[in-house]
PDB file of C-alpha atoms in Angstrom:
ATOM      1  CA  UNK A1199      -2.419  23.565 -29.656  1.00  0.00           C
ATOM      2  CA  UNK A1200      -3.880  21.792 -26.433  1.00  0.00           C
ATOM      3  CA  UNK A1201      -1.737  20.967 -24.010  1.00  0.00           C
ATOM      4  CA  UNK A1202      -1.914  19.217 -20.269  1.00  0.00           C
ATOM      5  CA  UNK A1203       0.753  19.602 -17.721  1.00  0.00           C
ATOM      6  CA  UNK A1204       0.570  18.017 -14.488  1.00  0.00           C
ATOM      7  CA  UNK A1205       3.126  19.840 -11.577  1.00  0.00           C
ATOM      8  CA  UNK A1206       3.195  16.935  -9.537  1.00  0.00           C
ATOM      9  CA  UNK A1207       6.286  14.717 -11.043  1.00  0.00           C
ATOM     10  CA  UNK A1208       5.753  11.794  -7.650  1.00  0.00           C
ATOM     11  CA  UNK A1209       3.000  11.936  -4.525  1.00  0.00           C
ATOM     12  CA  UNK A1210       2.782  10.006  -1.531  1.00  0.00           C
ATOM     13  CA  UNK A1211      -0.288   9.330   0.574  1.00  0.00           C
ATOM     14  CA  UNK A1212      -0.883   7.363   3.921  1.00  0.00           C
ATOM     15  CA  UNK A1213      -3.027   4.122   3.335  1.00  0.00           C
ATOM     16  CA  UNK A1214      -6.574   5.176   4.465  1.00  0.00           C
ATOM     17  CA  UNK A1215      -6.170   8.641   3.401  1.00  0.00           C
ATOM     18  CA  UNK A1216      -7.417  11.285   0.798  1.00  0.00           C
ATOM     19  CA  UNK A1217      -4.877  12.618  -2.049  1.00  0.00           C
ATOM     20  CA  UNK A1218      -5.579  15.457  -4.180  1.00  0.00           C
ATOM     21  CA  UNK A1219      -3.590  15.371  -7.678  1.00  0.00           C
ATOM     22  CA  UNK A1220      -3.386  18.271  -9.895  1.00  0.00           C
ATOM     23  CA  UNK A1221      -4.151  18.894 -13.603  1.00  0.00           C
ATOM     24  CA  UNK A1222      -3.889  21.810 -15.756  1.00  0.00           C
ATOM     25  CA  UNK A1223      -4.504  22.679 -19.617  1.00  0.00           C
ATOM     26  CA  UNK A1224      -4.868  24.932 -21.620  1.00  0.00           C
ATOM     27  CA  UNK A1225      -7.297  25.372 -24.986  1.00  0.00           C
ATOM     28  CA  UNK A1226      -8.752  27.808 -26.898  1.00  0.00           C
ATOM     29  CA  UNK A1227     -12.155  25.351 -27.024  1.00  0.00           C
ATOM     30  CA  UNK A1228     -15.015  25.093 -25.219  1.00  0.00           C
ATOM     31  CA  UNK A1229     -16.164  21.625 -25.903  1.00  0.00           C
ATOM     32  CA  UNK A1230     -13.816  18.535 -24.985  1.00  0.00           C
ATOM     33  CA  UNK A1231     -13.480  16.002 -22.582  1.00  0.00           C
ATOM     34  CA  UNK A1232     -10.950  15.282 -19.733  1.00  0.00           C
ATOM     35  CA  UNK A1233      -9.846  11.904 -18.841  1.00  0.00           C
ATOM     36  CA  UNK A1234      -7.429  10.027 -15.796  1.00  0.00           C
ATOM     37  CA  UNK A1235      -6.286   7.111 -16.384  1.00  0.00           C
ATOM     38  CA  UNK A1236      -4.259   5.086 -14.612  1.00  0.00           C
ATOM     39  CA  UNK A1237      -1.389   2.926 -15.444  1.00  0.00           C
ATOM     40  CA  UNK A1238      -0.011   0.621 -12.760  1.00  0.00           C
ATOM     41  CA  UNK A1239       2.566  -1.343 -12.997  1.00  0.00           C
ATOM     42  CA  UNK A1240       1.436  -3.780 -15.196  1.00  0.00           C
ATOM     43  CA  UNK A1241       1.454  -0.741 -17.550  1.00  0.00           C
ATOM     44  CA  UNK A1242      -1.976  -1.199 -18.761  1.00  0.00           C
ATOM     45  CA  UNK A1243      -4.028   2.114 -19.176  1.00  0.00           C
ATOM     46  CA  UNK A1244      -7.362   2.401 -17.123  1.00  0.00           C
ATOM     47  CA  UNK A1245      -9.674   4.803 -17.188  1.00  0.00           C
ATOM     48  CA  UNK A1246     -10.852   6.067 -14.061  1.00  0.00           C
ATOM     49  CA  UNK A1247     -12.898   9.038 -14.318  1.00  0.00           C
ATOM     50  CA  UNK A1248     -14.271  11.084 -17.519  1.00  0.00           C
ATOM     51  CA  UNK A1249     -15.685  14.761 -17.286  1.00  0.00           C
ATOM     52  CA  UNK A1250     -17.338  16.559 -20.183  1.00  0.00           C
ATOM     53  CA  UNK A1251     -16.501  20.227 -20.067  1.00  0.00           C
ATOM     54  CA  UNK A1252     -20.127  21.370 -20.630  1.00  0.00           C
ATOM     55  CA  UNK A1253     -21.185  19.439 -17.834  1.00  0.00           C
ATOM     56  CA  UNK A1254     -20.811  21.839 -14.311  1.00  0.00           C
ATOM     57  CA  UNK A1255     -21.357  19.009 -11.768  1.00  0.00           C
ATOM     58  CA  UNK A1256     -18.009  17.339 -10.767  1.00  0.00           C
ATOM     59  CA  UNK A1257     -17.713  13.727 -11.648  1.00  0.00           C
ATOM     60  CA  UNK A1258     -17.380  10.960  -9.712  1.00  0.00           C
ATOM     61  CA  UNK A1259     -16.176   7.148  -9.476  1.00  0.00           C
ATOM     62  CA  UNK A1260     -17.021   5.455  -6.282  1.00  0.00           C
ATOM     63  CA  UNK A1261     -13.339   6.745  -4.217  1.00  0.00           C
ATOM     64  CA  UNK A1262     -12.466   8.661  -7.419  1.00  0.00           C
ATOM     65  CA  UNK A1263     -13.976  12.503  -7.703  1.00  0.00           C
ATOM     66  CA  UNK A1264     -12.735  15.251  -9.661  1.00  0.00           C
ATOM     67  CA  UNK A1265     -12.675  18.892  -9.227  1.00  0.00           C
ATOM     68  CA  UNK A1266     -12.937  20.506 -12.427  1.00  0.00           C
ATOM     69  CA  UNK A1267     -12.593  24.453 -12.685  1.00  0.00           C
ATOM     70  CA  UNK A1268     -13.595  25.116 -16.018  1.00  0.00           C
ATOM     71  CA  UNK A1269     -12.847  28.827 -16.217  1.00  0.00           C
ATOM     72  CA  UNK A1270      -9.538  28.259 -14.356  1.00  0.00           C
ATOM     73  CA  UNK A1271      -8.906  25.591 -16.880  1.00  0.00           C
ATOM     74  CA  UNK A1272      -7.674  23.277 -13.266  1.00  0.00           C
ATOM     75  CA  UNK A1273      -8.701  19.407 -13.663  1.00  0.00           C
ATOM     76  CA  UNK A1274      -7.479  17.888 -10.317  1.00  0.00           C
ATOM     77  CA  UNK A1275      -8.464  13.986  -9.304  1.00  0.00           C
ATOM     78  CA  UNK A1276      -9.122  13.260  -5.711  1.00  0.00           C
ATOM     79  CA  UNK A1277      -8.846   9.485  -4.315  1.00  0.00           C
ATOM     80  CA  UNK A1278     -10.390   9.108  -1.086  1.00  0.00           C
ATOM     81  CA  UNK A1279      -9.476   6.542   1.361  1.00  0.00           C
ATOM     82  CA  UNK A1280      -6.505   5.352  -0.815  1.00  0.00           C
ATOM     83  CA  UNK A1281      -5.643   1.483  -0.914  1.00  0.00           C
ATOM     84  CA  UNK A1282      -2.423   0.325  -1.645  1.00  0.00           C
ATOM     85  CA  UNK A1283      -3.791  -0.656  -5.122  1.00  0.00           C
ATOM     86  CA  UNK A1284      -4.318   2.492  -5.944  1.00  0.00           C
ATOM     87  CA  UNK A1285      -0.572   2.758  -6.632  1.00  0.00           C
ATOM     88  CA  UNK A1286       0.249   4.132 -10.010  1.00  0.00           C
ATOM     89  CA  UNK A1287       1.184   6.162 -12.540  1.00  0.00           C
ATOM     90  CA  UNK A1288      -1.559   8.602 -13.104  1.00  0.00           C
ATOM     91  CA  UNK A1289      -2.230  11.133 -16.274  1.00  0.00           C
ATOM     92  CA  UNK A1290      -4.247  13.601 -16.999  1.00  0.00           C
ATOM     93  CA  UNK A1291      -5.728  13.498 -20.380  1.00  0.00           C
ATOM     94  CA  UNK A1292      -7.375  16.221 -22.946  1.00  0.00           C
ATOM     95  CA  UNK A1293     -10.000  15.578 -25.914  1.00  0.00           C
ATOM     96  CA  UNK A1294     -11.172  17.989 -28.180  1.00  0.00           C
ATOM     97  CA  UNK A1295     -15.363  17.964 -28.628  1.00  0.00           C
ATOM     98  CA  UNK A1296     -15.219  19.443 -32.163  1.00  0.00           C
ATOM     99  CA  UNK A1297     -16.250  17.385 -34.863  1.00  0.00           C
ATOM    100  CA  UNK A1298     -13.109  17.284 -36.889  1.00  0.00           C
ATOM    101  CA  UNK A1299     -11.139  14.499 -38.202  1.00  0.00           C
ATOM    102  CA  UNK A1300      -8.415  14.342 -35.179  1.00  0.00           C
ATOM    103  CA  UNK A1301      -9.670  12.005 -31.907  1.00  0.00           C
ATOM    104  CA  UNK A1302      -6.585  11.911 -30.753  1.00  0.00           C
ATOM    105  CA  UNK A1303      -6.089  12.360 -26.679  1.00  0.00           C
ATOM    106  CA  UNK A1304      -3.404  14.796 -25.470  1.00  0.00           C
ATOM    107  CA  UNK A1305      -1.831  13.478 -22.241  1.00  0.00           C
ATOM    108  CA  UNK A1306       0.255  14.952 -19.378  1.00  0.00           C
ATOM    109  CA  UNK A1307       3.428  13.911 -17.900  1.00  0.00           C
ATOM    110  CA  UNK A1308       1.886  11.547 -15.563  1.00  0.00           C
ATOM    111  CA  UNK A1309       2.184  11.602 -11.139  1.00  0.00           C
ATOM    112  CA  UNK A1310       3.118   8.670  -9.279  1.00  0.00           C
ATOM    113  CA  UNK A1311       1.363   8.247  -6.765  1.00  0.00           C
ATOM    114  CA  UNK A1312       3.060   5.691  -3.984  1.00  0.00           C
ATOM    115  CA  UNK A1313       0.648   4.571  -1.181  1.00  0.00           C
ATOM    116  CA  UNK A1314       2.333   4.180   2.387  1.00  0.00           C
ATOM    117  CA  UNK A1315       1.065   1.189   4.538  1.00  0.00           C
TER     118      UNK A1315
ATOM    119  CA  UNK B 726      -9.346  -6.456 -18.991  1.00  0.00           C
ATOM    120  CA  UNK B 727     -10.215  -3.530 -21.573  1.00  0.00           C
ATOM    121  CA  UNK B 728     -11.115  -6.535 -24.297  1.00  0.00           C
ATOM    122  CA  UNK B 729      -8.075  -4.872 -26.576  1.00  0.00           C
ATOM    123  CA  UNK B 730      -5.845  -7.569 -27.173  1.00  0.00           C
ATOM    124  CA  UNK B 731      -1.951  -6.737 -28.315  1.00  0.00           C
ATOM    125  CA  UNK B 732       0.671  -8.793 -29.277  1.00  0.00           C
ATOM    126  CA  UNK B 733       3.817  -9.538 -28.622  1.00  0.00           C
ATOM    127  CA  UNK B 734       3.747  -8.552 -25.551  1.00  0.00           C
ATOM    128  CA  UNK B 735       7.461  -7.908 -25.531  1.00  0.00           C
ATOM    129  CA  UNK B 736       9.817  -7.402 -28.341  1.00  0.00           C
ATOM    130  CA  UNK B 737      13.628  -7.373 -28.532  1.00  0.00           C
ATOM    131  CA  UNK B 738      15.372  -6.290 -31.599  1.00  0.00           C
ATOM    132  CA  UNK B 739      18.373  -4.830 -33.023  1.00  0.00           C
ATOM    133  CA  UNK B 740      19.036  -1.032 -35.012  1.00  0.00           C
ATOM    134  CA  UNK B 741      17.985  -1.389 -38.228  1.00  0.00           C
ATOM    135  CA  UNK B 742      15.580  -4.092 -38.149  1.00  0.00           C
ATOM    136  CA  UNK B 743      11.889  -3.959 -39.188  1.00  0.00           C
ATOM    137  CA  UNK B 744       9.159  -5.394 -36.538  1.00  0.00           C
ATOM    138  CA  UNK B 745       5.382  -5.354 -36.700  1.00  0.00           C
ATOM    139  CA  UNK B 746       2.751  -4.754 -33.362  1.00  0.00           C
ATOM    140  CA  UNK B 747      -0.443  -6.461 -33.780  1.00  0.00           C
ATOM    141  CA  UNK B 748      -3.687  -5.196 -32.688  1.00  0.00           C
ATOM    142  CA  UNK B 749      -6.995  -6.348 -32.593  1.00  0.00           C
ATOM    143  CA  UNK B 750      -9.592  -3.992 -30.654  1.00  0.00           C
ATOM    144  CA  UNK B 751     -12.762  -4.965 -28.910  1.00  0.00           C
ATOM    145  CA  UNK B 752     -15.447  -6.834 -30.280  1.00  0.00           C
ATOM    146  CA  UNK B 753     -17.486  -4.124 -32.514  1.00  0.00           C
ATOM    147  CA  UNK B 754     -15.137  -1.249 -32.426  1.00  0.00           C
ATOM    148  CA  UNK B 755     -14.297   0.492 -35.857  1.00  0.00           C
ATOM    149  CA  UNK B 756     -11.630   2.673 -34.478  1.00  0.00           C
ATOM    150  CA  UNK B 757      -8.289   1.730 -33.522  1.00  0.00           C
ATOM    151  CA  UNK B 758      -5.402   4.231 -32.418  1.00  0.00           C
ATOM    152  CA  UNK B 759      -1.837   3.921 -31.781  1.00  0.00           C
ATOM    153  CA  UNK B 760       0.008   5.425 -29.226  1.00  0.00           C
ATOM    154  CA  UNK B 761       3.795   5.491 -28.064  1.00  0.00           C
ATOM    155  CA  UNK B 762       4.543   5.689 -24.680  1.00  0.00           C
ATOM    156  CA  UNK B 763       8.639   6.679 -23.878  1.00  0.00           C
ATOM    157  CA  UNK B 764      10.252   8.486 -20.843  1.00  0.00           C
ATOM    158  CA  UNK B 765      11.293  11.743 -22.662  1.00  0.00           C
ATOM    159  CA  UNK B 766       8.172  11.983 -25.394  1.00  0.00           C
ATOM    160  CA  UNK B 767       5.557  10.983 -22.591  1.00  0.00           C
ATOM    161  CA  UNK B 768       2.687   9.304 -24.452  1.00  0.00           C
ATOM    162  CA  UNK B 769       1.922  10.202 -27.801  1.00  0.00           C
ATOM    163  CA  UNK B 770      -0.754  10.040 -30.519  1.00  0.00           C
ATOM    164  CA  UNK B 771       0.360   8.307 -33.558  1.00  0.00           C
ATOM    165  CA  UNK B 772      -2.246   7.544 -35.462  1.00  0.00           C
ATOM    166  CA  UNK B 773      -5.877   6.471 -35.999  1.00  0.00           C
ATOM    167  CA  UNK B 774      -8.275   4.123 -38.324  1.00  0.00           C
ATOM    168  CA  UNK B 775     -11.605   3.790 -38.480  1.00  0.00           C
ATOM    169  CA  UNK B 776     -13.050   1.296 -40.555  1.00  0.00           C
ATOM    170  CA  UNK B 777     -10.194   0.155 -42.627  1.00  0.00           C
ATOM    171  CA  UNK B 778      -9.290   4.040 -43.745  1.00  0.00           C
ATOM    172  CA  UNK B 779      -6.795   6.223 -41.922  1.00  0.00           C
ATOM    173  CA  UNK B 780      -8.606   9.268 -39.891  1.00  0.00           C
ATOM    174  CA  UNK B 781      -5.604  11.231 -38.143  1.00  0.00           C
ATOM    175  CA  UNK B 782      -2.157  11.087 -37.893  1.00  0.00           C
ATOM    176  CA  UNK B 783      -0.060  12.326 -35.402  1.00  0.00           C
ATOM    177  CA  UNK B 784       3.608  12.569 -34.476  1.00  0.00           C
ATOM    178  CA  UNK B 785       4.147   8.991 -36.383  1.00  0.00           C
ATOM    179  CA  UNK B 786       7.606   9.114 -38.436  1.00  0.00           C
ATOM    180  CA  UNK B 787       7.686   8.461 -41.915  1.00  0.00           C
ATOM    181  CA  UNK B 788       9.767   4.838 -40.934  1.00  0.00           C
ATOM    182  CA  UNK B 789       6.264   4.041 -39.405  1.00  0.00           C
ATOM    183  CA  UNK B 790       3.097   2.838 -41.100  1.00  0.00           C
ATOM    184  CA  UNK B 791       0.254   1.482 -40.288  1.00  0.00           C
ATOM    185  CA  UNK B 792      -2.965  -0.612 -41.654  1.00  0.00           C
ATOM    186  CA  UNK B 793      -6.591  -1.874 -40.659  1.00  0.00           C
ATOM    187  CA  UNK B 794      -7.529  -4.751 -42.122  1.00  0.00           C
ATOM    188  CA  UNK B 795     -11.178  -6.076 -43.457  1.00  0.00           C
ATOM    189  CA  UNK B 796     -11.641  -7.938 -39.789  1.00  0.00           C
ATOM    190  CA  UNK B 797     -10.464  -4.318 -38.028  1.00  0.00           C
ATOM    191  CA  UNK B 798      -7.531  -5.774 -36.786  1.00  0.00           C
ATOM    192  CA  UNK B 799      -4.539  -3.460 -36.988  1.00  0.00           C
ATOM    193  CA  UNK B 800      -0.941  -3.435 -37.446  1.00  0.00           C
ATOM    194  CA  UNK B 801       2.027  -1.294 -36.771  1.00  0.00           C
ATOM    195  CA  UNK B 802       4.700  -1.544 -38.834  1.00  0.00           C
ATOM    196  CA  UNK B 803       8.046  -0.016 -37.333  1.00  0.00           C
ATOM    197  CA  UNK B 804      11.059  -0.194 -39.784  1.00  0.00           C
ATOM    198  CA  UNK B 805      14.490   0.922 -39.770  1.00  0.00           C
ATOM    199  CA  UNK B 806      14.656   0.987 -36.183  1.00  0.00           C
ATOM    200  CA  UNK B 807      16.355   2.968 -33.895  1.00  0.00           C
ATOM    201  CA  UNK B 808      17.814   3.167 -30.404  1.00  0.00           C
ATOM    202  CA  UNK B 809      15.381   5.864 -29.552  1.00  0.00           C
ATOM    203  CA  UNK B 810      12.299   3.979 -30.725  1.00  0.00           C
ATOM    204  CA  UNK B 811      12.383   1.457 -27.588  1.00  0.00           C
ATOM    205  CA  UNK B 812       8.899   2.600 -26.018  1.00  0.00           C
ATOM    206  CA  UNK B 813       5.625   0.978 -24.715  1.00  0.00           C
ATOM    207  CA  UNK B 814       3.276   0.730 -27.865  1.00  0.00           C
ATOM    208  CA  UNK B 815      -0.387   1.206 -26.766  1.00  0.00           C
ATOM    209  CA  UNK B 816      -3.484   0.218 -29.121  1.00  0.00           C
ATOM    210  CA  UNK B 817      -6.786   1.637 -28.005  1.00  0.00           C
ATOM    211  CA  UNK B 818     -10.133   1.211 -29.756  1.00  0.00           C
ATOM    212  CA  UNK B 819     -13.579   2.825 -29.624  1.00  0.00           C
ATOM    213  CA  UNK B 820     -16.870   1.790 -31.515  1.00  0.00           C
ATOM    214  CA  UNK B 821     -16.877   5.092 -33.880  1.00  0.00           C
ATOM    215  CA  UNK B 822     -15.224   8.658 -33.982  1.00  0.00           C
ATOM    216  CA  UNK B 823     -17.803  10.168 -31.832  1.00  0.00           C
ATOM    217  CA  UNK B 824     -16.227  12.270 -29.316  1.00  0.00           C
ATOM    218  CA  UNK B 825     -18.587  11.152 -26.767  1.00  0.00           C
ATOM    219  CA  UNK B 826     -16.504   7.591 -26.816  1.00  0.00           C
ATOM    220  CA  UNK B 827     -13.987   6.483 -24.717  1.00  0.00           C
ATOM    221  CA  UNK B 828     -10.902   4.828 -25.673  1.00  0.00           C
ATOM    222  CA  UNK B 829     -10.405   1.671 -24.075  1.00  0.00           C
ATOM    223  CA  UNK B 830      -6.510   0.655 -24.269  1.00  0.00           C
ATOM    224  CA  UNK B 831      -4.503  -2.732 -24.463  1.00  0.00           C
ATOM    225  CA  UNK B 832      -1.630  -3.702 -22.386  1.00  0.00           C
ATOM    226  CA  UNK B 833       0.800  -2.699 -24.903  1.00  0.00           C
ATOM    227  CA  UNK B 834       3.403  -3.926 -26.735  1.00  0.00           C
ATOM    228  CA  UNK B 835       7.204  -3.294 -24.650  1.00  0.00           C
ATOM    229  CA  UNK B 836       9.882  -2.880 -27.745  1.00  0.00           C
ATOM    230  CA  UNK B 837      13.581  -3.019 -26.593  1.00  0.00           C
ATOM    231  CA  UNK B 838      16.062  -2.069 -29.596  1.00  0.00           C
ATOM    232  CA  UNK B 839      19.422  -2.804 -29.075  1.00  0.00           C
TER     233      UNK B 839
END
């Protein structure tokens, strides 16, 4: 079974600055998709960056950029010059790219991130 | 706004009672899934529809069900509740099963059982 663990229970970042969180998982695939989202505290669930696994070139989201390490099996998220709305809960997410009958996405624990003024 | 609508937005209720989480996913999506968010289960898959038919179930209990209806709204029927099912409820919807598709989630539905 996949799973996603994220190390990083809470973060804190300067306003201004650049935060790197971290994102590991683990699957015996080699086609699926990794997700953040982000859920402030409104609780709603955004999306914020998407990476397909077969594609090598990093994605990126205006301030949002990921690092994904495909053999390493490391997803992390970097935010660059962080604004205090970028305060959230943020989780790391897992799809499978087979073609079966199960969509579902796996998510991690989730990292709050808190953005000093 | 992820055009998912959910609704109530908050529900209070008491052990043993039966309450129902409402759904209705953005215009032209066919698949709907359910997820439950609580502090020691993280969030988890419960289950998916696609056009009116169930297409995977996850770690839903058997006191759960769920239905899509003709006009793709869906419902989540929680019954015989207990303390431990107080969670954040999250629909999210997609136009097919292709794995290429993102989900695109409501604001959820808070239930409180008491």
């Amino acid at each position: 079974a996949q799973t996603v663990t994220q190390s990083q229970p809470e973060m804190s970042v300067q306003e201004a600055e650049t935060v790197t969180l971290s994102c590991t998982y683990d699957t015996s695939e080699s086609d699926y998709y990794l997700f953040w989202y982000k859920q402030p505290p409104s609780r709603q669930m955004i999306l914020v960056i998407r990476q397909e696994a077969y594609k090598q070139q990093n994605a990126t989201e205006n301030r949002f950029s990921v690092n994904f390490q495909k053999a390493a099996k490391s997803f992390s998220l970097k935010i660059s010059d962080s604004q205090l709305g970028d305060a959230a809960m943020y989780f790391c997410a897992y799809r499978s790219g087979r073609m079966n009958r199960d969509d579902k996405i796996i998510f991690g624990k989730g990292t709050r991130l808190h953005i000093l003024p | 706004d992820s055009g998912v609508t959910q609704t109530p937005k908050h529900l209070i209720t008491a052990t043993g009672q039966r309450v129902t989480l409402r759904c209705s996913p953005r215009s032209g999506d066919l698949s709907v899934y359910w997820y439950q968010q609580s502090l020691d289960q993280g969030l988890q898959f419960l289950i998916q529809y696609y056009n009116g038919e169930e297409r995977a179930k996850g770690n839903i209990l058997e006191r759960f069900s769920a239905q899509q209806f003709p006009d793709l709204h869906s419902e989540l029927n929680l019954s015989s509740l207990e303390l431990g099912d107080s969670a954040l409820y999250f629909c999210a919807s997609s136009h097919g099963t292709s794995v290429q598709e993102t989900q695109y989630f409501g604001p959820g539905t808070r239930l409180l059982v008491l």
